Amino acid sequence: MVGVKEGEFTLTEKIEVPSGLINAIVAGYQIALNRTLGQGAAAMTQLLLKDIGDFLEGMLEDIGFEVHEIQDLKSDIPKAFRMLGISDKVEVEVPGDGGESGDKYVIKIHDSIFKPVAVLLAKRGIKFTLSPESFIAAAIVRKAIRKVKPGAQVRVRLKPQKSPEEPLVIEVTVR
């Protein structure tokens, strides 16, 4: 493709890919990961957080979401999801002061384009550890917390959905 630098990811180029195809790819990776690693799939996902977060930070800034200027996670996380075209309805619960070990941020995503994957995997009894929404939320929370506490780590957990009507619920915990 013209303009794409080898080995770089960007969000500035607008190439349309059907969401069903993306969902099938994400579901396929999750099913393969689960079959290969079993319960270890969740542990591997935690290892991915740093690398994916680093990629996402630059990519979000490419489209005008200034990750280094995060001020209010209650409004900044929904803004990022809208800018990415992933969801228009996102709620964020932020703990008191934030940034302390054990603090839990809860992100509820009501209309994600990836929700069909979560529903499919829940029906099959597979934990959705590769949720694109959880990586995005974790990257933003991680960046905000590291402004106050540079060595902070985050852990992500996607709560299983009991029905398709429920939102995707992501818990990001500071460690």
Short mmCIF file of N, CA and C in Angstrom, two decimals:
data_model
loop_
_atom_site.label_atom_id
_atom_site.label_comp_id
_atom_site.label_asym_id
_atom_site.label_seq_id
_atom_site.Cartn_x
_atom_site.Cartn_y
_atom_site.Cartn_z
N MET A 1 0.83 -1.17 0.00
CA MET A 1 0.00 0.00 0.00
C MET A 1 0.87 1.24 0.00
N VAL A 2 0.45 2.21 -0.70
CA VAL A 2 1.18 3.45 -0.79
C VAL A 2 1.10 4.19 0.55
N GLY A 3 2.22 4.69 1.03
CA GLY A 3 2.23 5.50 2.24
C GLY A 3 2.40 4.72 3.53
N VAL A 4 2.35 3.40 3.48
CA VAL A 4 2.49 2.61 4.69
C VAL A 4 3.97 2.27 4.86
N LYS A 5 4.52 2.67 5.98
CA LYS A 5 5.91 2.36 6.27
C LYS A 5 6.00 0.95 6.82
N GLU A 6 7.01 0.25 6.38
CA GLU A 6 7.17 -1.13 6.80
C GLU A 6 7.33 -1.23 8.31
N GLY A 7 6.50 -2.08 8.92
CA GLY A 7 6.60 -2.32 10.36
C GLY A 7 6.00 -1.27 11.25
N GLU A 8 5.25 -0.33 10.71
CA GLU A 8 4.61 0.70 11.53
C GLU A 8 3.10 0.57 11.43
N PHE A 9 2.45 0.85 12.54
CA PHE A 9 0.99 0.83 12.57
C PHE A 9 0.50 2.26 12.68
N THR A 10 -0.56 2.57 11.99
CA THR A 10 -1.11 3.91 12.05
C THR A 10 -2.63 3.86 11.92
N LEU A 11 -3.27 4.86 12.44
CA LEU A 11 -4.73 4.99 12.32
C LEU A 11 -5.11 6.11 11.37
N THR A 12 -4.10 6.73 10.77
CA THR A 12 -4.38 7.89 9.91
C THR A 12 -4.91 7.49 8.55
N GLU A 13 -4.59 6.30 8.10
CA GLU A 13 -5.09 5.84 6.80
C GLU A 13 -6.44 5.19 6.98
N LYS A 14 -7.40 5.60 6.20
CA LYS A 14 -8.76 5.09 6.33
C LYS A 14 -9.00 3.98 5.31
N ILE A 15 -8.86 2.76 5.76
CA ILE A 15 -9.12 1.60 4.93
C ILE A 15 -10.26 0.86 5.60
N GLU A 16 -11.32 0.63 4.88
CA GLU A 16 -12.48 -0.02 5.49
C GLU A 16 -12.37 -1.53 5.38
N VAL A 17 -12.59 -2.17 6.51
CA VAL A 17 -12.62 -3.62 6.59
C VAL A 17 -13.92 -3.97 7.30
N PRO A 18 -14.69 -4.90 6.77
CA PRO A 18 -15.95 -5.25 7.42
C PRO A 18 -15.72 -5.71 8.86
N SER A 19 -16.54 -5.21 9.79
CA SER A 19 -16.37 -5.56 11.20
C SER A 19 -16.51 -7.05 11.43
N GLY A 20 -17.33 -7.73 10.62
CA GLY A 20 -17.47 -9.18 10.76
C GLY A 20 -16.16 -9.91 10.54
N LEU A 21 -15.36 -9.44 9.59
CA LEU A 21 -14.06 -10.05 9.32
C LEU A 21 -13.13 -9.84 10.52
N ILE A 22 -13.10 -8.62 11.04
CA ILE A 22 -12.25 -8.33 12.19
C ILE A 22 -12.70 -9.17 13.39
N ASN A 23 -14.01 -9.27 13.59
CA ASN A 23 -14.52 -10.09 14.70
C ASN A 23 -14.13 -11.55 14.53
N ALA A 24 -14.20 -12.07 13.30
CA ALA A 24 -13.82 -13.46 13.05
C ALA A 24 -12.34 -13.68 13.35
N ILE A 25 -11.51 -12.73 12.99
CA ILE A 25 -10.06 -12.85 13.26
C ILE A 25 -9.80 -12.83 14.76
N VAL A 26 -10.41 -11.88 15.46
CA VAL A 26 -10.22 -11.79 16.92
C VAL A 26 -10.71 -13.07 17.58
N ALA A 27 -11.90 -13.55 17.19
CA ALA A 27 -12.45 -14.79 17.76
C ALA A 27 -11.53 -15.96 17.47
N GLY A 28 -11.03 -16.04 16.24
CA GLY A 28 -10.14 -17.14 15.87
C GLY A 28 -8.87 -17.16 16.70
N TYR A 29 -8.26 -16.00 16.90
CA TYR A 29 -7.06 -15.92 17.73
C TYR A 29 -7.37 -16.34 19.16
N GLN A 30 -8.52 -15.88 19.68
CA GLN A 30 -8.87 -16.20 21.06
C GLN A 30 -9.12 -17.70 21.22
N ILE A 31 -9.81 -18.30 20.27
CA ILE A 31 -10.08 -19.74 20.34
C ILE A 31 -8.77 -20.53 20.25
N ALA A 32 -7.90 -20.14 19.32
CA ALA A 32 -6.60 -20.83 19.18
C ALA A 32 -5.75 -20.66 20.44
N LEU A 33 -5.74 -19.46 20.99
CA LEU A 33 -4.97 -19.20 22.20
C LEU A 33 -5.50 -20.05 23.35
N ASN A 34 -6.81 -20.10 23.47
CA ASN A 34 -7.42 -20.88 24.55
C ASN A 34 -7.12 -22.38 24.38
N ARG A 35 -7.18 -22.88 23.16
CA ARG A 35 -6.90 -24.30 22.92
C ARG A 35 -5.43 -24.62 23.20
N THR A 36 -4.56 -23.68 22.88
CA THR A 36 -3.13 -23.91 23.04
C THR A 36 -2.68 -23.76 24.49
N LEU A 37 -3.13 -22.68 25.15
CA LEU A 37 -2.64 -22.38 26.49
C LEU A 37 -3.62 -22.68 27.61
N GLY A 38 -4.87 -22.94 27.28
CA GLY A 38 -5.87 -23.19 28.32
C GLY A 38 -5.95 -22.00 29.26
N GLN A 39 -5.88 -22.26 30.56
CA GLN A 39 -5.97 -21.20 31.56
C GLN A 39 -4.80 -20.23 31.48
N GLY A 40 -3.70 -20.64 30.87
CA GLY A 40 -2.54 -19.76 30.70
C GLY A 40 -2.79 -18.62 29.72
N ALA A 41 -3.89 -18.69 28.97
CA ALA A 41 -4.21 -17.63 28.01
C ALA A 41 -4.38 -16.29 28.71
N ALA A 42 -4.98 -16.29 29.89
CA ALA A 42 -5.18 -15.04 30.63
C ALA A 42 -3.84 -14.45 31.07
N ALA A 43 -2.91 -15.30 31.48
CA ALA A 43 -1.59 -14.82 31.91
C ALA A 43 -0.84 -14.21 30.73
N MET A 44 -0.94 -14.84 29.57
CA MET A 44 -0.26 -14.31 28.41
C MET A 44 -0.81 -12.94 28.03
N THR A 45 -2.10 -12.77 28.17
CA THR A 45 -2.72 -11.49 27.85
C THR A 45 -2.14 -10.38 28.71
N GLN A 46 -1.90 -10.66 29.98
CA GLN A 46 -1.33 -9.63 30.86
C GLN A 46 0.06 -9.23 30.37
N LEU A 47 0.80 -10.19 29.83
CA LEU A 47 2.14 -9.88 29.28
C LEU A 47 2.04 -8.97 28.06
N LEU A 48 0.96 -9.09 27.31
CA LEU A 48 0.78 -8.29 26.11
C LEU A 48 0.45 -6.82 26.40
N LEU A 49 -0.07 -6.55 27.58
CA LEU A 49 -0.56 -5.20 27.89
C LEU A 49 0.46 -4.10 27.63
N LYS A 50 1.69 -4.31 28.06
CA LYS A 50 2.70 -3.27 27.89
C LYS A 50 2.97 -3.00 26.42
N ASP A 51 3.22 -4.06 25.65
CA ASP A 51 3.55 -3.88 24.24
C ASP A 51 2.39 -3.28 23.46
N ILE A 52 1.20 -3.79 23.69
CA ILE A 52 0.05 -3.25 22.98
C ILE A 52 -0.20 -1.81 23.40
N GLY A 53 -0.05 -1.54 24.69
CA GLY A 53 -0.23 -0.17 25.18
C GLY A 53 0.72 0.80 24.52
N ASP A 54 1.96 0.37 24.33
CA ASP A 54 2.94 1.24 23.67
C ASP A 54 2.55 1.51 22.22
N PHE A 55 2.08 0.48 21.50
CA PHE A 55 1.61 0.68 20.12
C PHE A 55 0.42 1.64 20.10
N LEU A 56 -0.54 1.36 20.98
CA LEU A 56 -1.78 2.15 20.98
C LEU A 56 -1.54 3.62 21.30
N GLU A 57 -0.61 3.89 22.18
CA GLU A 57 -0.35 5.28 22.55
C GLU A 57 -0.01 6.12 21.31
N GLY A 58 0.92 5.64 20.51
CA GLY A 58 1.29 6.37 19.30
C GLY A 58 0.16 6.41 18.29
N MET A 59 -0.57 5.31 18.17
CA MET A 59 -1.66 5.26 17.20
C MET A 59 -2.78 6.24 17.57
N LEU A 60 -3.11 6.31 18.84
CA LEU A 60 -4.17 7.24 19.27
C LEU A 60 -3.76 8.69 19.02
N GLU A 61 -2.49 8.98 19.24
CA GLU A 61 -2.02 10.34 18.99
C GLU A 61 -2.05 10.68 17.51
N ASP A 62 -1.90 9.67 16.64
CA ASP A 62 -1.99 9.88 15.19
C ASP A 62 -3.36 10.44 14.78
N ILE A 63 -4.40 10.07 15.52
CA ILE A 63 -5.75 10.54 15.16
C ILE A 63 -6.24 11.68 16.04
N GLY A 64 -5.33 12.28 16.81
CA GLY A 64 -5.68 13.47 17.57
C GLY A 64 -6.07 13.24 19.01
N PHE A 65 -5.96 12.03 19.51
CA PHE A 65 -6.24 11.76 20.92
C PHE A 65 -4.91 11.84 21.64
N GLU A 66 -4.69 12.92 22.33
CA GLU A 66 -3.39 13.18 22.96
C GLU A 66 -3.28 12.40 24.27
N VAL A 67 -2.69 11.23 24.19
CA VAL A 67 -2.59 10.35 25.35
C VAL A 67 -1.82 11.02 26.49
N HIS A 68 -0.83 11.81 26.14
CA HIS A 68 -0.03 12.46 27.19
C HIS A 68 -0.81 13.57 27.90
N GLU A 69 -1.95 13.96 27.37
CA GLU A 69 -2.76 15.02 27.99
C GLU A 69 -4.01 14.49 28.67
N ILE A 70 -4.04 13.22 29.01
CA ILE A 70 -5.21 12.64 29.68
C ILE A 70 -5.44 13.39 30.98
N GLN A 71 -6.66 13.87 31.15
CA GLN A 71 -7.02 14.64 32.34
C GLN A 71 -8.09 13.93 33.17
N ASP A 72 -9.13 13.44 32.50
CA ASP A 72 -10.29 12.90 33.18
C ASP A 72 -10.69 11.59 32.51
N LEU A 73 -10.37 10.48 33.17
CA LEU A 73 -10.63 9.17 32.57
C LEU A 73 -12.11 8.94 32.28
N LYS A 74 -12.99 9.55 33.09
CA LYS A 74 -14.44 9.38 32.86
C LYS A 74 -14.86 9.93 31.50
N SER A 75 -14.19 10.95 31.02
CA SER A 75 -14.53 11.48 29.69
C SER A 75 -13.51 11.08 28.62
N ASP A 76 -12.25 10.87 29.01
CA ASP A 76 -11.22 10.56 28.02
C ASP A 76 -11.35 9.15 27.44
N ILE A 77 -11.71 8.17 28.26
CA ILE A 77 -11.87 6.80 27.74
C ILE A 77 -13.03 6.74 26.75
N PRO A 78 -14.23 7.26 27.09
CA PRO A 78 -15.31 7.25 26.08
C PRO A 78 -14.94 8.00 24.81
N LYS A 79 -14.20 9.11 24.96
CA LYS A 79 -13.78 9.89 23.78
C LYS A 79 -12.91 9.04 22.86
N ALA A 80 -11.97 8.29 23.44
CA ALA A 80 -11.08 7.43 22.63
C ALA A 80 -11.89 6.37 21.89
N PHE A 81 -12.85 5.75 22.57
CA PHE A 81 -13.66 4.72 21.93
C PHE A 81 -14.51 5.29 20.80
N ARG A 82 -15.01 6.51 20.98
CA ARG A 82 -15.78 7.16 19.90
C ARG A 82 -14.87 7.48 18.73
N MET A 83 -13.70 8.04 19.00
CA MET A 83 -12.76 8.40 17.93
C MET A 83 -12.34 7.19 17.12
N LEU A 84 -12.21 6.05 17.77
CA LEU A 84 -11.80 4.82 17.10
C LEU A 84 -12.97 4.14 16.39
N GLY A 85 -14.19 4.60 16.63
CA GLY A 85 -15.36 3.99 16.02
C GLY A 85 -15.73 2.65 16.64
N ILE A 86 -15.30 2.42 17.86
CA ILE A 86 -15.56 1.15 18.53
C ILE A 86 -16.87 1.17 19.31
N SER A 87 -17.16 2.30 19.95
CA SER A 87 -18.37 2.39 20.76
C SER A 87 -18.75 3.84 21.00
N ASP A 88 -20.06 4.08 21.02
CA ASP A 88 -20.57 5.41 21.33
C ASP A 88 -21.08 5.51 22.75
N LYS A 89 -21.22 4.39 23.44
CA LYS A 89 -21.76 4.42 24.80
C LYS A 89 -20.83 3.67 25.74
N VAL A 90 -20.02 4.44 26.46
CA VAL A 90 -19.04 3.89 27.39
C VAL A 90 -19.18 4.62 28.72
N GLU A 91 -19.25 3.86 29.79
CA GLU A 91 -19.30 4.43 31.15
C GLU A 91 -18.01 4.04 31.87
N VAL A 92 -17.49 4.95 32.68
CA VAL A 92 -16.25 4.68 33.40
C VAL A 92 -16.45 5.01 34.88
N GLU A 93 -16.14 4.04 35.74
CA GLU A 93 -16.15 4.25 37.18
C GLU A 93 -14.70 4.37 37.63
N VAL A 94 -14.39 5.51 38.26
CA VAL A 94 -13.03 5.80 38.69
C VAL A 94 -12.97 5.76 40.21
N PRO A 95 -11.96 5.08 40.80
CA PRO A 95 -11.84 5.06 42.26
C PRO A 95 -11.48 6.44 42.79
N GLY A 96 -11.68 6.65 44.08
CA GLY A 96 -11.40 7.93 44.75
C GLY A 96 -10.29 8.77 44.16
N ASP A 97 -9.10 8.66 44.71
CA ASP A 97 -7.97 9.46 44.23
C ASP A 97 -7.35 8.86 42.98
N GLY A 98 -7.41 7.56 42.84
CA GLY A 98 -6.85 6.87 41.68
C GLY A 98 -5.35 6.74 41.74
N GLY A 99 -4.84 5.70 41.14
CA GLY A 99 -3.40 5.50 41.02
C GLY A 99 -2.77 4.71 42.14
N GLU A 100 -3.55 4.35 43.17
CA GLU A 100 -3.00 3.58 44.28
C GLU A 100 -3.10 2.10 43.99
N SER A 101 -2.18 1.33 44.55
CA SER A 101 -2.20 -0.11 44.36
C SER A 101 -3.53 -0.67 44.86
N GLY A 102 -4.17 -1.49 44.05
CA GLY A 102 -5.46 -2.07 44.39
C GLY A 102 -6.64 -1.29 43.85
N ASP A 103 -6.42 -0.07 43.39
CA ASP A 103 -7.52 0.71 42.80
C ASP A 103 -8.05 0.00 41.57
N LYS A 104 -9.38 0.03 41.43
CA LYS A 104 -10.02 -0.65 40.31
C LYS A 104 -10.85 0.34 39.50
N TYR A 105 -10.56 0.40 38.21
CA TYR A 105 -11.33 1.20 37.26
C TYR A 105 -12.27 0.24 36.54
N VAL A 106 -13.53 0.61 36.44
CA VAL A 106 -14.51 -0.25 35.78
C VAL A 106 -15.02 0.48 34.55
N ILE A 107 -14.88 -0.16 33.40
CA ILE A 107 -15.31 0.42 32.12
C ILE A 107 -16.43 -0.46 31.57
N LYS A 108 -17.58 0.16 31.30
CA LYS A 108 -18.72 -0.58 30.76
C LYS A 108 -18.96 -0.08 29.33
N ILE A 109 -18.90 -1.02 28.40
CA ILE A 109 -19.05 -0.68 26.99
C ILE A 109 -20.32 -1.34 26.47
N HIS A 110 -21.28 -0.50 26.09
CA HIS A 110 -22.61 -0.98 25.77
C HIS A 110 -22.79 -1.40 24.31
N ASP A 111 -22.08 -0.80 23.40
CA ASP A 111 -22.37 -1.03 21.98
C ASP A 111 -21.11 -1.25 21.14
N SER A 112 -20.18 -2.00 21.67
CA SER A 112 -18.90 -2.21 20.97
C SER A 112 -19.08 -3.00 19.67
N ILE A 113 -18.26 -2.65 18.70
CA ILE A 113 -18.26 -3.42 17.45
C ILE A 113 -17.71 -4.83 17.67
N PHE A 114 -17.01 -5.06 18.79
CA PHE A 114 -16.45 -6.37 19.10
C PHE A 114 -17.35 -7.19 20.02
N LYS A 115 -18.51 -6.66 20.38
CA LYS A 115 -19.40 -7.39 21.29
C LYS A 115 -19.81 -8.76 20.76
N PRO A 116 -20.02 -8.93 19.44
CA PRO A 116 -20.36 -10.26 18.95
C PRO A 116 -19.31 -11.32 19.30
N VAL A 117 -18.04 -10.92 19.38
CA VAL A 117 -16.99 -11.88 19.74
C VAL A 117 -17.18 -12.30 21.20
N ALA A 118 -17.44 -11.34 22.07
CA ALA A 118 -17.63 -11.64 23.49
C ALA A 118 -18.81 -12.59 23.69
N VAL A 119 -19.89 -12.34 22.96
CA VAL A 119 -21.08 -13.18 23.08
C VAL A 119 -20.79 -14.59 22.57
N LEU A 120 -20.14 -14.71 21.40
CA LEU A 120 -19.79 -16.01 20.83
C LEU A 120 -18.91 -16.81 21.78
N LEU A 121 -17.88 -16.16 22.31
CA LEU A 121 -16.95 -16.87 23.19
C LEU A 121 -17.63 -17.27 24.49
N ALA A 122 -18.49 -16.41 25.03
CA ALA A 122 -19.22 -16.75 26.27
C ALA A 122 -20.08 -17.99 26.05
N LYS A 123 -20.73 -18.08 24.89
CA LYS A 123 -21.55 -19.26 24.58
C LYS A 123 -20.71 -20.54 24.53
N ARG A 124 -19.44 -20.39 24.14
CA ARG A 124 -18.55 -21.55 24.06
C ARG A 124 -17.79 -21.79 25.35
N GLY A 125 -18.00 -20.94 26.35
CA GLY A 125 -17.32 -21.09 27.63
C GLY A 125 -15.86 -20.69 27.60
N ILE A 126 -15.51 -19.79 26.68
CA ILE A 126 -14.12 -19.34 26.53
C ILE A 126 -14.00 -17.92 27.07
N LYS A 127 -12.99 -17.69 27.92
CA LYS A 127 -12.75 -16.34 28.44
C LYS A 127 -12.20 -15.47 27.31
N PHE A 128 -12.72 -14.25 27.22
CA PHE A 128 -12.31 -13.31 26.18
C PHE A 128 -11.14 -12.48 26.69
N THR A 129 -9.94 -13.05 26.64
CA THR A 129 -8.76 -12.37 27.18
C THR A 129 -8.11 -11.44 26.17
N LEU A 130 -8.43 -11.58 24.88
CA LEU A 130 -7.83 -10.73 23.85
C LEU A 130 -8.77 -9.61 23.42
N SER A 131 -9.62 -9.16 24.29
CA SER A 131 -10.58 -8.11 23.97
C SER A 131 -9.86 -6.83 23.54
N PRO A 132 -10.10 -6.37 22.31
CA PRO A 132 -9.49 -5.10 21.88
C PRO A 132 -9.90 -3.95 22.80
N GLU A 133 -11.13 -3.99 23.28
CA GLU A 133 -11.61 -2.91 24.18
C GLU A 133 -10.78 -2.87 25.46
N SER A 134 -10.44 -4.06 26.00
CA SER A 134 -9.70 -4.08 27.25
C SER A 134 -8.28 -3.56 27.06
N PHE A 135 -7.67 -3.86 25.91
CA PHE A 135 -6.32 -3.34 25.66
C PHE A 135 -6.32 -1.82 25.54
N ILE A 136 -7.33 -1.28 24.88
CA ILE A 136 -7.43 0.18 24.72
C ILE A 136 -7.66 0.84 26.08
N ALA A 137 -8.62 0.33 26.83
CA ALA A 137 -8.92 0.89 28.16
C ALA A 137 -7.69 0.80 29.06
N ALA A 138 -7.02 -0.35 29.07
CA ALA A 138 -5.84 -0.52 29.92
C ALA A 138 -4.72 0.42 29.52
N ALA A 139 -4.52 0.62 28.23
CA ALA A 139 -3.46 1.53 27.77
C ALA A 139 -3.71 2.95 28.26
N ILE A 140 -4.95 3.38 28.20
CA ILE A 140 -5.28 4.75 28.63
C ILE A 140 -5.16 4.89 30.14
N VAL A 141 -5.68 3.92 30.89
CA VAL A 141 -5.58 3.97 32.35
C VAL A 141 -4.12 3.91 32.77
N ARG A 142 -3.36 3.02 32.15
CA ARG A 142 -1.93 2.87 32.47
C ARG A 142 -1.18 4.19 32.26
N LYS A 143 -1.46 4.85 31.16
CA LYS A 143 -0.78 6.12 30.86
C LYS A 143 -1.15 7.17 31.90
N ALA A 144 -2.42 7.25 32.26
CA ALA A 144 -2.86 8.25 33.24
C ALA A 144 -2.24 7.99 34.61
N ILE A 145 -2.20 6.73 35.01
CA ILE A 145 -1.65 6.39 36.33
C ILE A 145 -0.16 6.63 36.37
N ARG A 146 0.53 6.33 35.29
CA ARG A 146 1.99 6.48 35.26
C ARG A 146 2.42 7.94 35.32
N LYS A 147 1.51 8.86 35.05
CA LYS A 147 1.84 10.28 35.22
C LYS A 147 2.05 10.59 36.70
N VAL A 148 1.33 9.88 37.56
CA VAL A 148 1.40 10.08 39.01
C VAL A 148 2.35 9.08 39.66
N LYS A 149 2.31 7.86 39.16
CA LYS A 149 3.09 6.75 39.75
C LYS A 149 3.82 6.03 38.62
N PRO A 150 5.03 6.50 38.25
CA PRO A 150 5.74 6.02 37.06
C PRO A 150 5.93 4.51 36.94
N GLY A 151 6.10 3.79 38.02
CA GLY A 151 6.34 2.36 37.93
C GLY A 151 5.09 1.50 37.98
N ALA A 152 3.93 2.12 38.02
CA ALA A 152 2.68 1.38 38.19
C ALA A 152 2.41 0.42 37.04
N GLN A 153 1.84 -0.72 37.38
CA GLN A 153 1.42 -1.71 36.41
C GLN A 153 -0.10 -1.84 36.52
N VAL A 154 -0.72 -2.31 35.47
CA VAL A 154 -2.16 -2.54 35.51
C VAL A 154 -2.45 -3.99 35.12
N ARG A 155 -3.55 -4.48 35.63
CA ARG A 155 -4.03 -5.82 35.29
C ARG A 155 -5.45 -5.67 34.77
N VAL A 156 -5.76 -6.39 33.71
CA VAL A 156 -7.06 -6.27 33.06
C VAL A 156 -7.84 -7.57 33.23
N ARG A 157 -9.14 -7.41 33.46
CA ARG A 157 -10.02 -8.57 33.50
C ARG A 157 -11.32 -8.18 32.82
N LEU A 158 -11.74 -9.00 31.89
CA LEU A 158 -13.02 -8.79 31.23
C LEU A 158 -14.00 -9.73 31.90
N LYS A 159 -15.06 -9.16 32.47
CA LYS A 159 -16.05 -9.99 33.14
C LYS A 159 -16.90 -10.73 32.10
N PRO A 160 -17.17 -11.99 32.33
CA PRO A 160 -17.99 -12.75 31.38
C PRO A 160 -19.40 -12.16 31.27
N GLN A 161 -19.93 -12.14 30.07
CA GLN A 161 -21.28 -11.64 29.86
C GLN A 161 -22.28 -12.76 30.08
N LYS A 162 -23.36 -12.41 30.76
CA LYS A 162 -24.41 -13.40 30.98
C LYS A 162 -25.45 -13.35 29.86
N SER A 163 -25.53 -12.20 29.19
CA SER A 163 -26.46 -12.07 28.07
C SER A 163 -25.95 -10.99 27.12
N PRO A 164 -26.37 -11.05 25.84
CA PRO A 164 -25.93 -10.05 24.86
C PRO A 164 -26.42 -8.63 25.18
N GLU A 165 -27.44 -8.51 26.01
CA GLU A 165 -27.98 -7.19 26.35
C GLU A 165 -27.08 -6.45 27.34
N GLU A 166 -26.26 -7.17 28.06
CA GLU A 166 -25.38 -6.57 29.06
C GLU A 166 -24.20 -5.87 28.37
N PRO A 167 -23.64 -4.87 29.05
CA PRO A 167 -22.43 -4.26 28.50
C PRO A 167 -21.22 -5.16 28.72
N LEU A 168 -20.18 -4.94 27.92
CA LEU A 168 -18.89 -5.55 28.21
C LEU A 168 -18.36 -4.82 29.43
N VAL A 169 -17.90 -5.54 30.44
CA VAL A 169 -17.39 -4.91 31.65
C VAL A 169 -15.92 -5.26 31.79
N ILE A 170 -15.10 -4.21 31.79
CA ILE A 170 -13.65 -4.37 31.89
C ILE A 170 -13.21 -3.79 33.22
N GLU A 171 -12.44 -4.56 33.96
CA GLU A 171 -11.87 -4.07 35.21
C GLU A 171 -10.37 -3.90 35.00
N VAL A 172 -9.87 -2.70 35.27
CA VAL A 172 -8.45 -2.41 35.17
C VAL A 172 -7.98 -2.10 36.59
N THR A 173 -7.11 -2.96 37.12
CA THR A 173 -6.67 -2.82 38.50
C THR A 173 -5.21 -2.39 38.53
N VAL A 174 -4.90 -1.42 39.39
CA VAL A 174 -3.52 -0.94 39.55
C VAL A 174 -2.77 -1.92 40.45
N ARG A 175 -1.56 -2.25 40.02
CA ARG A 175 -0.72 -3.16 40.83
C ARG A 175 0.53 -2.45 41.28
#
